[in-house]
PDB file of N, CA and C in Angstrom:
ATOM      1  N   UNK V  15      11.323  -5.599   7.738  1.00 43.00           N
ATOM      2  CA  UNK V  15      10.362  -5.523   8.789  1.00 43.00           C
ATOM      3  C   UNK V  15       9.219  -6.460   8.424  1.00 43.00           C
ATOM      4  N   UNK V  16       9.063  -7.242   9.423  1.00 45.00           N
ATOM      5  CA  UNK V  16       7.331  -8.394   9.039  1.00 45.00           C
ATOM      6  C   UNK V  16       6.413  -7.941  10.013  1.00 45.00           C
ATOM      7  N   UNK V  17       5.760  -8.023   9.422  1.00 45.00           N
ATOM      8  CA  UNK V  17       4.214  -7.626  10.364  1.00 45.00           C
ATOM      9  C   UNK V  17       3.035  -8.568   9.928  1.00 45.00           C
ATOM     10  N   UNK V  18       2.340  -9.179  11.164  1.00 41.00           N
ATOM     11  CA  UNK V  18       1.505 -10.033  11.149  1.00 41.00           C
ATOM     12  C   UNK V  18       0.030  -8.993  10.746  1.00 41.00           C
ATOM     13  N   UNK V  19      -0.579  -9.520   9.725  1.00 42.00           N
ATOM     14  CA  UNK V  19      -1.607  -8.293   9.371  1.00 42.00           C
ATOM     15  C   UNK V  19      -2.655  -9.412   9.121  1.00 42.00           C
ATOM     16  N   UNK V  20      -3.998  -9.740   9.215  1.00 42.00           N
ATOM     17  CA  UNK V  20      -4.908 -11.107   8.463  1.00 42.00           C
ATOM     18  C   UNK V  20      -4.574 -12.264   9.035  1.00 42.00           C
ATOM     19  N   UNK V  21      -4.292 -12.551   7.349  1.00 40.00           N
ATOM     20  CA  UNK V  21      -4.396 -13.988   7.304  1.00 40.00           C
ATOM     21  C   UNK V  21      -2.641 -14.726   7.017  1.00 40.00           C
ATOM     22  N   UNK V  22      -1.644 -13.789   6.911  1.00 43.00           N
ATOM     23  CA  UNK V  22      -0.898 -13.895   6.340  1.00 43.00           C
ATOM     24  C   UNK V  22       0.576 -12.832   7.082  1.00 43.00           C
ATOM     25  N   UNK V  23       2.021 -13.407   6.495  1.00 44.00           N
ATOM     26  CA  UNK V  23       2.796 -12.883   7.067  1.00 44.00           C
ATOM     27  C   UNK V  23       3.215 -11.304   5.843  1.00 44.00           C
ATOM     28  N   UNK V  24       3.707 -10.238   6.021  1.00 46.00           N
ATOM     29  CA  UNK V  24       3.371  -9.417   5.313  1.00 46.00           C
ATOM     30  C   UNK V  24       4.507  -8.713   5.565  1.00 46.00           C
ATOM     31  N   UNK V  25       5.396  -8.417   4.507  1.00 48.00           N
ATOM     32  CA  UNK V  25       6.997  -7.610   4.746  1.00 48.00           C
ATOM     33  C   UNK V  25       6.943  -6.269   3.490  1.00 48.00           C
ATOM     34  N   UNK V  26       7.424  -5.435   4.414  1.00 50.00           N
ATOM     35  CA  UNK V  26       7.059  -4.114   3.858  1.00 50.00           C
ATOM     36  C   UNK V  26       8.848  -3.848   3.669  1.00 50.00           C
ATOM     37  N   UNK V  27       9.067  -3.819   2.059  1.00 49.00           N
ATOM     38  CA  UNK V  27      10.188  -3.662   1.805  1.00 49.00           C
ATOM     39  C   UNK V  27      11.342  -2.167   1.637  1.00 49.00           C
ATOM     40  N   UNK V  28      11.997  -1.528   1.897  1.00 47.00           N
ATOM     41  CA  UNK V  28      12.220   0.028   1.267  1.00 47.00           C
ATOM     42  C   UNK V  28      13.041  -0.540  -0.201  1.00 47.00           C
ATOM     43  N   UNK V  29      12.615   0.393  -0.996  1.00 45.00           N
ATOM     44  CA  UNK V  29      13.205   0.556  -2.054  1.00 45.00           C
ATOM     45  C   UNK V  29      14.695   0.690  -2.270  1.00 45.00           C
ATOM     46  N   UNK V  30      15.195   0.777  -3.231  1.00 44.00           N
ATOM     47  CA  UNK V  30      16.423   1.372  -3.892  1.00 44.00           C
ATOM     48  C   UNK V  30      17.154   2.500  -3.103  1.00 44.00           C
ATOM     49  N   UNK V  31      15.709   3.088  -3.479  1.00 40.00           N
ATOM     50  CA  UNK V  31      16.174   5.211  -3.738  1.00 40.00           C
ATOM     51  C   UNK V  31      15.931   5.334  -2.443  1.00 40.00           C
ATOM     52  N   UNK V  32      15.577   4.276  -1.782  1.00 39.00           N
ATOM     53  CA  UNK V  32      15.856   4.954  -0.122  1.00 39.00           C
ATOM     54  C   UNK V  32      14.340   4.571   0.697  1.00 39.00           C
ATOM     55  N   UNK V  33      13.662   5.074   1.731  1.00 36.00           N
ATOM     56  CA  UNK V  33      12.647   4.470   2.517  1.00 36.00           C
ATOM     57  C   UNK V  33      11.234   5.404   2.163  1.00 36.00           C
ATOM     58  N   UNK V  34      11.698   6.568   1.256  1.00 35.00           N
ATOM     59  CA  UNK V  34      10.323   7.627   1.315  1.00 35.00           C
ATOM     60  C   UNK V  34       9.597   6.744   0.756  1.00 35.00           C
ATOM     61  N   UNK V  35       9.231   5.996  -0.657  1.00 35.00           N
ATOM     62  CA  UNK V  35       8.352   5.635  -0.672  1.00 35.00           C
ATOM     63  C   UNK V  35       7.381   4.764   0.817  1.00 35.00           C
ATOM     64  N   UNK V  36       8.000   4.314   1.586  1.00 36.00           N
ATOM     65  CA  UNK V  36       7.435   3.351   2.799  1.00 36.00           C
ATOM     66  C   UNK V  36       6.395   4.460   3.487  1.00 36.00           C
ATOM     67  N   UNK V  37       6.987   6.071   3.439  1.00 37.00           N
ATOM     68  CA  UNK V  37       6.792   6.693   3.955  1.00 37.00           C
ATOM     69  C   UNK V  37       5.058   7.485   3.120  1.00 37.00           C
ATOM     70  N   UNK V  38       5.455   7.436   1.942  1.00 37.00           N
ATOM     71  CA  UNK V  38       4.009   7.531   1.571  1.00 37.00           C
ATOM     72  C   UNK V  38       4.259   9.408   0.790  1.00 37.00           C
ATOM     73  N   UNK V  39       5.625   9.692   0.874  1.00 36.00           N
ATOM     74  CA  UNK V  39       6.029  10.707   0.548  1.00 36.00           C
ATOM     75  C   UNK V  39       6.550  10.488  -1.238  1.00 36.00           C
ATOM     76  N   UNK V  40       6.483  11.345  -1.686  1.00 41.00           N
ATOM     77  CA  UNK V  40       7.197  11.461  -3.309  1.00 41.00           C
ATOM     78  C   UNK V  40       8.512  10.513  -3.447  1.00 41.00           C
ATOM     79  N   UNK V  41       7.945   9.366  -4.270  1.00 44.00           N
ATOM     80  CA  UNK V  41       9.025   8.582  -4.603  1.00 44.00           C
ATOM     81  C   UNK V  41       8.701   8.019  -5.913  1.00 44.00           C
ATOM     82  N   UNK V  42       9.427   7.884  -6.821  1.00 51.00           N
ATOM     83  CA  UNK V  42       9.533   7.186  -8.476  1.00 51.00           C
ATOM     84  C   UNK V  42       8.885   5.599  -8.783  1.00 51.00           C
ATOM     85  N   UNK V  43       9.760   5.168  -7.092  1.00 61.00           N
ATOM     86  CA  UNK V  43       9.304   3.720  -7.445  1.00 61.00           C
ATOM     87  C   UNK V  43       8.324   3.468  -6.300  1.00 61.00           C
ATOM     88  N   UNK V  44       7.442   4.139  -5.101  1.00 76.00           N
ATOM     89  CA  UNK V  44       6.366   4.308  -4.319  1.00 76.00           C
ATOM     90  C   UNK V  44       7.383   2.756  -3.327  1.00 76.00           C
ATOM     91  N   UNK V  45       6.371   2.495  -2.410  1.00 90.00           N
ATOM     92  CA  UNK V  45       6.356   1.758  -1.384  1.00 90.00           C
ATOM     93  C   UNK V  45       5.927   0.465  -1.988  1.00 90.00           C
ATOM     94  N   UNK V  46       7.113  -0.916  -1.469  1.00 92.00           N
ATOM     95  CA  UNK V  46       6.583  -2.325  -1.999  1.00 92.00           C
ATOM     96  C   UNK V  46       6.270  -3.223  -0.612  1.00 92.00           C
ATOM     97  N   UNK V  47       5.261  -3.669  -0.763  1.00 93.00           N
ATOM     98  CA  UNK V  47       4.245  -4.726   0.350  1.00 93.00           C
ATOM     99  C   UNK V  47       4.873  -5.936  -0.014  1.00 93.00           C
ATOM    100  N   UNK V  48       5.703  -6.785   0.694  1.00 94.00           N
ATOM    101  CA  UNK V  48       6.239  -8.224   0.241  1.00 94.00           C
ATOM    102  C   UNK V  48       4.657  -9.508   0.918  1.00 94.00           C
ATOM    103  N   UNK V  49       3.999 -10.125  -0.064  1.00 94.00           N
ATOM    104  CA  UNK V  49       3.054 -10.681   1.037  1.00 94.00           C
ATOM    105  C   UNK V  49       2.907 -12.181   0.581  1.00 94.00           C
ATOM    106  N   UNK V  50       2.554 -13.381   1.629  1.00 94.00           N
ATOM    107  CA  UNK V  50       2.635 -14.562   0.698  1.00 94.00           C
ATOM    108  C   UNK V  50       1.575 -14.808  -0.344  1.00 94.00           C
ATOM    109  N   UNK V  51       0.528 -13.793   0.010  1.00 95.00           N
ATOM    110  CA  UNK V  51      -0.464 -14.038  -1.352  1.00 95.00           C
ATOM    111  C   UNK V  51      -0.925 -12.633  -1.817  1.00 95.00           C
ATOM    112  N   UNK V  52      -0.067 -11.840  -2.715  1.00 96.00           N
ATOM    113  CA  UNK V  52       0.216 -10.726  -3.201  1.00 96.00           C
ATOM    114  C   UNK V  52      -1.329 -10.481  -3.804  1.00 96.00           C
ATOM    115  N   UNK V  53      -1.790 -11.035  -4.587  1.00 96.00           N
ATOM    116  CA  UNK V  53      -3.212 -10.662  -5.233  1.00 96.00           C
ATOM    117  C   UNK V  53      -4.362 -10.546  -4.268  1.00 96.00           C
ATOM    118  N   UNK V  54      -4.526 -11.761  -3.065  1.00 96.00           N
ATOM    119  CA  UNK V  54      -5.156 -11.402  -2.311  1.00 96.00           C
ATOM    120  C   UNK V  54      -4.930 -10.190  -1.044  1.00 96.00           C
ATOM    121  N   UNK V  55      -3.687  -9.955  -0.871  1.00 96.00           N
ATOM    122  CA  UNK V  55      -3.277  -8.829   0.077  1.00 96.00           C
ATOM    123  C   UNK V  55      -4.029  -7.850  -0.363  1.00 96.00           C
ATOM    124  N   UNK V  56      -3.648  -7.317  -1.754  1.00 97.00           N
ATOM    125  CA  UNK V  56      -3.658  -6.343  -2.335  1.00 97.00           C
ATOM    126  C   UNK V  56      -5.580  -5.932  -2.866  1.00 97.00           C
ATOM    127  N   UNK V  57      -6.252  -7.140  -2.662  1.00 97.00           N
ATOM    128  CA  UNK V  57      -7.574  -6.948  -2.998  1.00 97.00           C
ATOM    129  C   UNK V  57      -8.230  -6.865  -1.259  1.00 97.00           C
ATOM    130  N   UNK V  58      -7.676  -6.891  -0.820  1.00 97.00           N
ATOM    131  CA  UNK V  58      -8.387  -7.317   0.624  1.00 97.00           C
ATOM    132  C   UNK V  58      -7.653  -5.738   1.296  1.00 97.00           C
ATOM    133  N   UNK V  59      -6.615  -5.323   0.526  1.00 97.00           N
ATOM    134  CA  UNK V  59      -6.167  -3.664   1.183  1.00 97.00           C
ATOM    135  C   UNK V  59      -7.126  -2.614   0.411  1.00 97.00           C
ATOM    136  N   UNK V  60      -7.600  -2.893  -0.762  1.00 98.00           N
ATOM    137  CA  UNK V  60      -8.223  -2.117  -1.866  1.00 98.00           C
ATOM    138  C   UNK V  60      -9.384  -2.104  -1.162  1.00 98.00           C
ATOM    139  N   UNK V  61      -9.942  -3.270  -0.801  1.00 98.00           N
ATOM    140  CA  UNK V  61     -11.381  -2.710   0.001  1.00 98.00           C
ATOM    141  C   UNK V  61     -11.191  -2.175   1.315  1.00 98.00           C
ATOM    142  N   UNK V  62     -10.972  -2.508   2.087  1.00 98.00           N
ATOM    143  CA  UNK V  62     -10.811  -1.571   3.381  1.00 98.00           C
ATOM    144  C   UNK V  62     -10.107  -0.197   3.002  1.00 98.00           C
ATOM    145  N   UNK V  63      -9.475   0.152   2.142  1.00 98.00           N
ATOM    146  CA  UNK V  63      -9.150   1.509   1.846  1.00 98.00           C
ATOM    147  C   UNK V  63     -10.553   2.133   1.180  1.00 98.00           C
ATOM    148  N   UNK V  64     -11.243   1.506  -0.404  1.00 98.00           N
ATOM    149  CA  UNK V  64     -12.285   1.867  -0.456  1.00 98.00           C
ATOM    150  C   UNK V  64     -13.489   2.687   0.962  1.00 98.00           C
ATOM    151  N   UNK V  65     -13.627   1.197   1.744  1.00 98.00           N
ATOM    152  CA  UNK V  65     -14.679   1.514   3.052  1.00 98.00           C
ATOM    153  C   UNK V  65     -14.073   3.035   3.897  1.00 98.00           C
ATOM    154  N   UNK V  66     -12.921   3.386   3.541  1.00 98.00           N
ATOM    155  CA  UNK V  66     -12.383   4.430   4.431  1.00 98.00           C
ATOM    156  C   UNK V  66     -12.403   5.223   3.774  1.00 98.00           C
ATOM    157  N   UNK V  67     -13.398   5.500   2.106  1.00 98.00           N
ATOM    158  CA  UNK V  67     -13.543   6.705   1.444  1.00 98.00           C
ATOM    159  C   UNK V  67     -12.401   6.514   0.344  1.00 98.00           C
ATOM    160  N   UNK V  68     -11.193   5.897   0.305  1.00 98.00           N
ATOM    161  CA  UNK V  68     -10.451   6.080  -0.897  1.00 98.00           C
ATOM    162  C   UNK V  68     -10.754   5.315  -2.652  1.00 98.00           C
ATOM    163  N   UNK V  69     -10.480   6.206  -3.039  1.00 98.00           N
ATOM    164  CA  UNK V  69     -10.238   5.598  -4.691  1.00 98.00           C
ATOM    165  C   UNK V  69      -9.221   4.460  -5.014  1.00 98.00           C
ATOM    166  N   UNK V  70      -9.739   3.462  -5.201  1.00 98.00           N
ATOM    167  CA  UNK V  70      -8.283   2.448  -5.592  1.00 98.00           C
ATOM    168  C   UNK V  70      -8.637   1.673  -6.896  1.00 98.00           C
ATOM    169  N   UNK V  71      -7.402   1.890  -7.779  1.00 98.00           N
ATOM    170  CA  UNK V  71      -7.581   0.929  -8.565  1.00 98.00           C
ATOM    171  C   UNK V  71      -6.176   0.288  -8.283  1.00 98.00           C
ATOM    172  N   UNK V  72      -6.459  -0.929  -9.113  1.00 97.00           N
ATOM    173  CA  UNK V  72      -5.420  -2.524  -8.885  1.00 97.00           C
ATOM    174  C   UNK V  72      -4.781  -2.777 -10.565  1.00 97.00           C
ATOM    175  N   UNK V  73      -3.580  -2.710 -11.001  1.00 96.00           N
ATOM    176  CA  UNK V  73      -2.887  -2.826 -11.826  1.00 96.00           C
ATOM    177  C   UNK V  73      -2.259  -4.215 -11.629  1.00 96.00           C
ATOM    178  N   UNK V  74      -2.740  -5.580 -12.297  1.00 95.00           N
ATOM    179  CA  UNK V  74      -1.876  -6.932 -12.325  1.00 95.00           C
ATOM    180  C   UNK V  74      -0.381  -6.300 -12.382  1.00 95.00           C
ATOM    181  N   UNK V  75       0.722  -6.451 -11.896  1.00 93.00           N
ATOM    182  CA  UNK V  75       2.284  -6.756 -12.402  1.00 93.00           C
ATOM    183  C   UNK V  75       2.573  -7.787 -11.870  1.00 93.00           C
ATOM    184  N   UNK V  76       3.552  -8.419 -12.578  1.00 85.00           N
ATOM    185  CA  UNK V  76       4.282 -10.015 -12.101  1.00 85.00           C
ATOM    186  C   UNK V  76       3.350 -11.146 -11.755  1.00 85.00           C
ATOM    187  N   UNK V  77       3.469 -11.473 -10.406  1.00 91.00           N
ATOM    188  CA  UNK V  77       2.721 -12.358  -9.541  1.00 91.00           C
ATOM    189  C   UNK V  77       1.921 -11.287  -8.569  1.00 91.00           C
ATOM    190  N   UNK V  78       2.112 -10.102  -8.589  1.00 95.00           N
ATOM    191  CA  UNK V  78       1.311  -8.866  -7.791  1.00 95.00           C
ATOM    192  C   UNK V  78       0.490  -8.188  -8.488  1.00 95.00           C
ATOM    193  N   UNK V  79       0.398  -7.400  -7.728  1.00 96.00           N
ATOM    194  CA  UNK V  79      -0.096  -5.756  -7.988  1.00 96.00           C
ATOM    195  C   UNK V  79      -0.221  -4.265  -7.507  1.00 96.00           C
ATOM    196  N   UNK V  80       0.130  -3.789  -8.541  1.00 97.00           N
ATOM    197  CA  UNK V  80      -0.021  -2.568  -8.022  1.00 97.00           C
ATOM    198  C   UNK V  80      -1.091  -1.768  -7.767  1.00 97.00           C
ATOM    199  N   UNK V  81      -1.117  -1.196  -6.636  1.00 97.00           N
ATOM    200  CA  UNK V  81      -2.725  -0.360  -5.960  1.00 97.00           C
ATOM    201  C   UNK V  81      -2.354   0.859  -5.946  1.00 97.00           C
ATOM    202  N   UNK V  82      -2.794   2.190  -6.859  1.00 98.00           N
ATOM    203  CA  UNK V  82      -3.041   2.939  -6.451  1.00 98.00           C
ATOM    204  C   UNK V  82      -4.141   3.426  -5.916  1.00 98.00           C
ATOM    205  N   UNK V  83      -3.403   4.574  -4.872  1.00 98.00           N
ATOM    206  CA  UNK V  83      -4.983   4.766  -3.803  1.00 98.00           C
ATOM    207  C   UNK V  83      -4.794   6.534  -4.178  1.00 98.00           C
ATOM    208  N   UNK V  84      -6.252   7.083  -4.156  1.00 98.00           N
ATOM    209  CA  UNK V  84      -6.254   8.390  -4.224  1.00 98.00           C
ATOM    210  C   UNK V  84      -7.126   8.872  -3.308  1.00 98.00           C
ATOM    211  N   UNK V  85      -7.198   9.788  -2.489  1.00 97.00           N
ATOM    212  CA  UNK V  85      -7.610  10.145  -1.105  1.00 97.00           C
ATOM    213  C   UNK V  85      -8.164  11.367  -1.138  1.00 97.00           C
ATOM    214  N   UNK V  86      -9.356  12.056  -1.034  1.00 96.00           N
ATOM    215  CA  UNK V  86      -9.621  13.582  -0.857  1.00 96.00           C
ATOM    216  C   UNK V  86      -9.579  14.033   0.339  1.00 96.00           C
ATOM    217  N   UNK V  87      -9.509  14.672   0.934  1.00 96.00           N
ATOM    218  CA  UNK V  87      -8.788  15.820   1.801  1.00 96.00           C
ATOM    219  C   UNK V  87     -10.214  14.820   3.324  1.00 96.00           C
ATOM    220  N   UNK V  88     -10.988  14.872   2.857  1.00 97.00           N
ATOM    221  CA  UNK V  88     -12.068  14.643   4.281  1.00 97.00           C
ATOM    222  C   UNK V  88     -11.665  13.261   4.232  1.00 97.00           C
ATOM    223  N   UNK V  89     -11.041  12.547   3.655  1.00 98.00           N
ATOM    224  CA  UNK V  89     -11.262  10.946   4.189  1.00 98.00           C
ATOM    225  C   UNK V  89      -9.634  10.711   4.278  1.00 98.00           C
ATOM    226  N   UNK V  90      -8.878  11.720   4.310  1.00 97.00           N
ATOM    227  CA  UNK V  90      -6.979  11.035   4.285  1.00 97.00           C
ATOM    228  C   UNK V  90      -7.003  10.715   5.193  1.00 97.00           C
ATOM    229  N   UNK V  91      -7.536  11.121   6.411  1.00 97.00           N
ATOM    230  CA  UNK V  91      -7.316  10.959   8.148  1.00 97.00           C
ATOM    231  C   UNK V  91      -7.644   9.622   7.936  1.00 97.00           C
ATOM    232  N   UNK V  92      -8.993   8.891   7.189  1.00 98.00           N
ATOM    233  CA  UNK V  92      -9.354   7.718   7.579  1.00 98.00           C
ATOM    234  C   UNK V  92      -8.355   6.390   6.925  1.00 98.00           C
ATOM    235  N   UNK V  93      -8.231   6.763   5.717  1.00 98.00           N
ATOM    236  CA  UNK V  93      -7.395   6.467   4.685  1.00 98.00           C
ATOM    237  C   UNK V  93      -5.737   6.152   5.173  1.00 98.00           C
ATOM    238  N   UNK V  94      -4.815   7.364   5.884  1.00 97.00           N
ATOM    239  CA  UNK V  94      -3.981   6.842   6.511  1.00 97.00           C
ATOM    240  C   UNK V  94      -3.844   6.289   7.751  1.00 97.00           C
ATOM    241  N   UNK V  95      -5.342   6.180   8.764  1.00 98.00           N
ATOM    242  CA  UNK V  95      -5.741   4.782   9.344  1.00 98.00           C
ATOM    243  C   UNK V  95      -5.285   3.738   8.782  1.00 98.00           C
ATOM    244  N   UNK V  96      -5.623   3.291   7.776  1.00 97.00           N
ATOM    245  CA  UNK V  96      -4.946   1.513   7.224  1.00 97.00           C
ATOM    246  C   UNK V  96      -4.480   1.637   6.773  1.00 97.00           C
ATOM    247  N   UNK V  97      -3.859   2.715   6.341  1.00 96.00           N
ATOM    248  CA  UNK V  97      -2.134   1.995   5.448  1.00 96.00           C
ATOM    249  C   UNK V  97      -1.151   2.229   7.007  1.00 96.00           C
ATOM    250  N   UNK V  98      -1.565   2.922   7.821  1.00 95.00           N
ATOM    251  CA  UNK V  98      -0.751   2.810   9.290  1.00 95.00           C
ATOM    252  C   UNK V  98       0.406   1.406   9.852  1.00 95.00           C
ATOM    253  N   UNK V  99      -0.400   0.690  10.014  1.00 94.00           N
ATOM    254  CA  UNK V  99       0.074  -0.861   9.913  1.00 94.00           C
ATOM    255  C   UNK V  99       1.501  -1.344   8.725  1.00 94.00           C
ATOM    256  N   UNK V 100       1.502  -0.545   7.713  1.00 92.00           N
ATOM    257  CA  UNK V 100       2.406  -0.579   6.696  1.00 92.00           C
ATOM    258  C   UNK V 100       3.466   0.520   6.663  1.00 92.00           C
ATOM    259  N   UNK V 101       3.224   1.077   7.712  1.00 92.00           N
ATOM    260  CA  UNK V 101       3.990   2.729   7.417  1.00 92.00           C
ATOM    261  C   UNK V 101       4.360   3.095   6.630  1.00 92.00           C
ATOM    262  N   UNK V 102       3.007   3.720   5.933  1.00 94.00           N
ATOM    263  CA  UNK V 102       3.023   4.056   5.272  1.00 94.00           C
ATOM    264  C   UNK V 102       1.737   4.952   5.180  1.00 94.00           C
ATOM    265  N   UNK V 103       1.696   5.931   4.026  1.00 96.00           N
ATOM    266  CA  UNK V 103       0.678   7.557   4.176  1.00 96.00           C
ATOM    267  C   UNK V 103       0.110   7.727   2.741  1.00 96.00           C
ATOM    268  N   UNK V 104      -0.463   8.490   2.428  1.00 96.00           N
ATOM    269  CA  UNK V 104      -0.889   9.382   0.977  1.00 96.00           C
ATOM    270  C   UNK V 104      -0.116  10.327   1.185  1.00 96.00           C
ATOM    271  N   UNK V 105       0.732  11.341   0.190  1.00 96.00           N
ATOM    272  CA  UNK V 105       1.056  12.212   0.299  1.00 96.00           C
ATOM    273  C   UNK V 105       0.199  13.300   0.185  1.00 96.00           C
ATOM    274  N   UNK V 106       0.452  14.722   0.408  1.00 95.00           N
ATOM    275  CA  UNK V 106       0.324  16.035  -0.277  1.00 95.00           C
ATOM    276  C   UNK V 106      -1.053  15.661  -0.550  1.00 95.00           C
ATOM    277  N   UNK V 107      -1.028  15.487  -1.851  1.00 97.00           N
ATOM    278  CA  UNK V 107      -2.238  15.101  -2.649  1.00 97.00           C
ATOM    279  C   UNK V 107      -3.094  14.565  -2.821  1.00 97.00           C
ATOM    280  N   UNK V 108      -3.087  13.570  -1.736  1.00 96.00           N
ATOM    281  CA  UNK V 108      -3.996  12.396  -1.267  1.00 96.00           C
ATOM    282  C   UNK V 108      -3.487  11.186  -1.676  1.00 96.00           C
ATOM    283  N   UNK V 109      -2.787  11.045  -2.562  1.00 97.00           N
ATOM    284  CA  UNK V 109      -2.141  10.239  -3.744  1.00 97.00           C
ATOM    285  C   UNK V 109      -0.866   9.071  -3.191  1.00 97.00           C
ATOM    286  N   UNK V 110      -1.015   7.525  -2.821  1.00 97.00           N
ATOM    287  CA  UNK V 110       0.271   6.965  -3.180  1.00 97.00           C
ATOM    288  C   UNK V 110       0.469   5.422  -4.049  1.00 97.00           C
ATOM    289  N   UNK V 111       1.352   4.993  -4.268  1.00 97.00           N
ATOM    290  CA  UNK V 111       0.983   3.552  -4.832  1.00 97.00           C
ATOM    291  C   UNK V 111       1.958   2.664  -4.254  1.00 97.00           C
ATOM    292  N   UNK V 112       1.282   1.540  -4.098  1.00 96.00           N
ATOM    293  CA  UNK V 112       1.834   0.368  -3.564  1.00 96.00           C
ATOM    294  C   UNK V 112       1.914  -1.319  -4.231  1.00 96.00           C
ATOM    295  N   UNK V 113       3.416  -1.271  -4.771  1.00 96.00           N
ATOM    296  CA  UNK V 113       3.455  -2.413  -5.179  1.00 96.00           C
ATOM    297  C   UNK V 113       3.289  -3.522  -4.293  1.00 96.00           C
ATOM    298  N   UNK V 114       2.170  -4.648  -4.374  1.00 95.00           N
ATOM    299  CA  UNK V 114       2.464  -5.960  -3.570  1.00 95.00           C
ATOM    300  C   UNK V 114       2.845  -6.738  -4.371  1.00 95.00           C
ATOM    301  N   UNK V 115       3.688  -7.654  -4.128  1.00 95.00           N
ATOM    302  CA  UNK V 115       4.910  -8.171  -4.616  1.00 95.00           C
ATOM    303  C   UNK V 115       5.144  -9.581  -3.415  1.00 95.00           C
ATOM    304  N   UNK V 116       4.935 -11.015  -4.580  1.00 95.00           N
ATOM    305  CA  UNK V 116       5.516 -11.764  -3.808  1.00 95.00           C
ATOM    306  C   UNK V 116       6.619 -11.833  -2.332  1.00 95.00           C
ATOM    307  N   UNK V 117       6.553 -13.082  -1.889  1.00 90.00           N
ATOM    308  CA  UNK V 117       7.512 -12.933  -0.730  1.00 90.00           C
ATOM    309  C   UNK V 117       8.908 -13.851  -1.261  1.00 90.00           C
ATOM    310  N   UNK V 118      10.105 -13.158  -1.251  1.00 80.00           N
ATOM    311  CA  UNK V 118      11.162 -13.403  -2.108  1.00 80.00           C
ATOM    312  C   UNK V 118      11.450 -14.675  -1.855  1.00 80.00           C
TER     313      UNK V 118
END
């Protein structure tokens, strides 16, 4: 699936183990963002999640990174506002992570 998001073309991949991570539900290997500029996707999703109340930190891997976002109960509503576009959620807990990851 591609979705025009910015500045950039942006492919939201399912995993292995199946599509929950996309879904934002309990998964091992979480939800991967395919984007042509993975570091900037991923810093430019970290703040607009921030502005919507969430916790994010940014883990370098590869040519990406990984974002986890952590969400408290009054700001998930706002929080799964922008990851919407990605279909994708916080689970349960407020809690999901998202590898961005070059575009193959």
């Amino acid at each position: 699936m591609a979705l025009m998001l910015g500045t950039g073309l942006w492919k939201l991949s399912p995993q292995e183990h199946g599509t929950d991570g996309m879904r934002g539900t309990p998964s091992a290997a979480g939800a991967v963002w395919r984007a042509e500029q993975p570091v900037q996707a991923a810093n430019e999703l970290a703040g607009r999640l921030q502005r919507a109340g969430a916790t994010v930190t940014q883990v370098p891997i590869n040519s990406g990174a990984l974002v986890h976002i952590e969400s408290k109960p009054e700001a998930t509503s706002a929080v799964n506002e922008v990851l919407a576009p990605l279909q994708a959620a916080v689970d349960s807990h407020g809690r999901l992570d998202i590898r961005v990851l070059p575009l193959r």
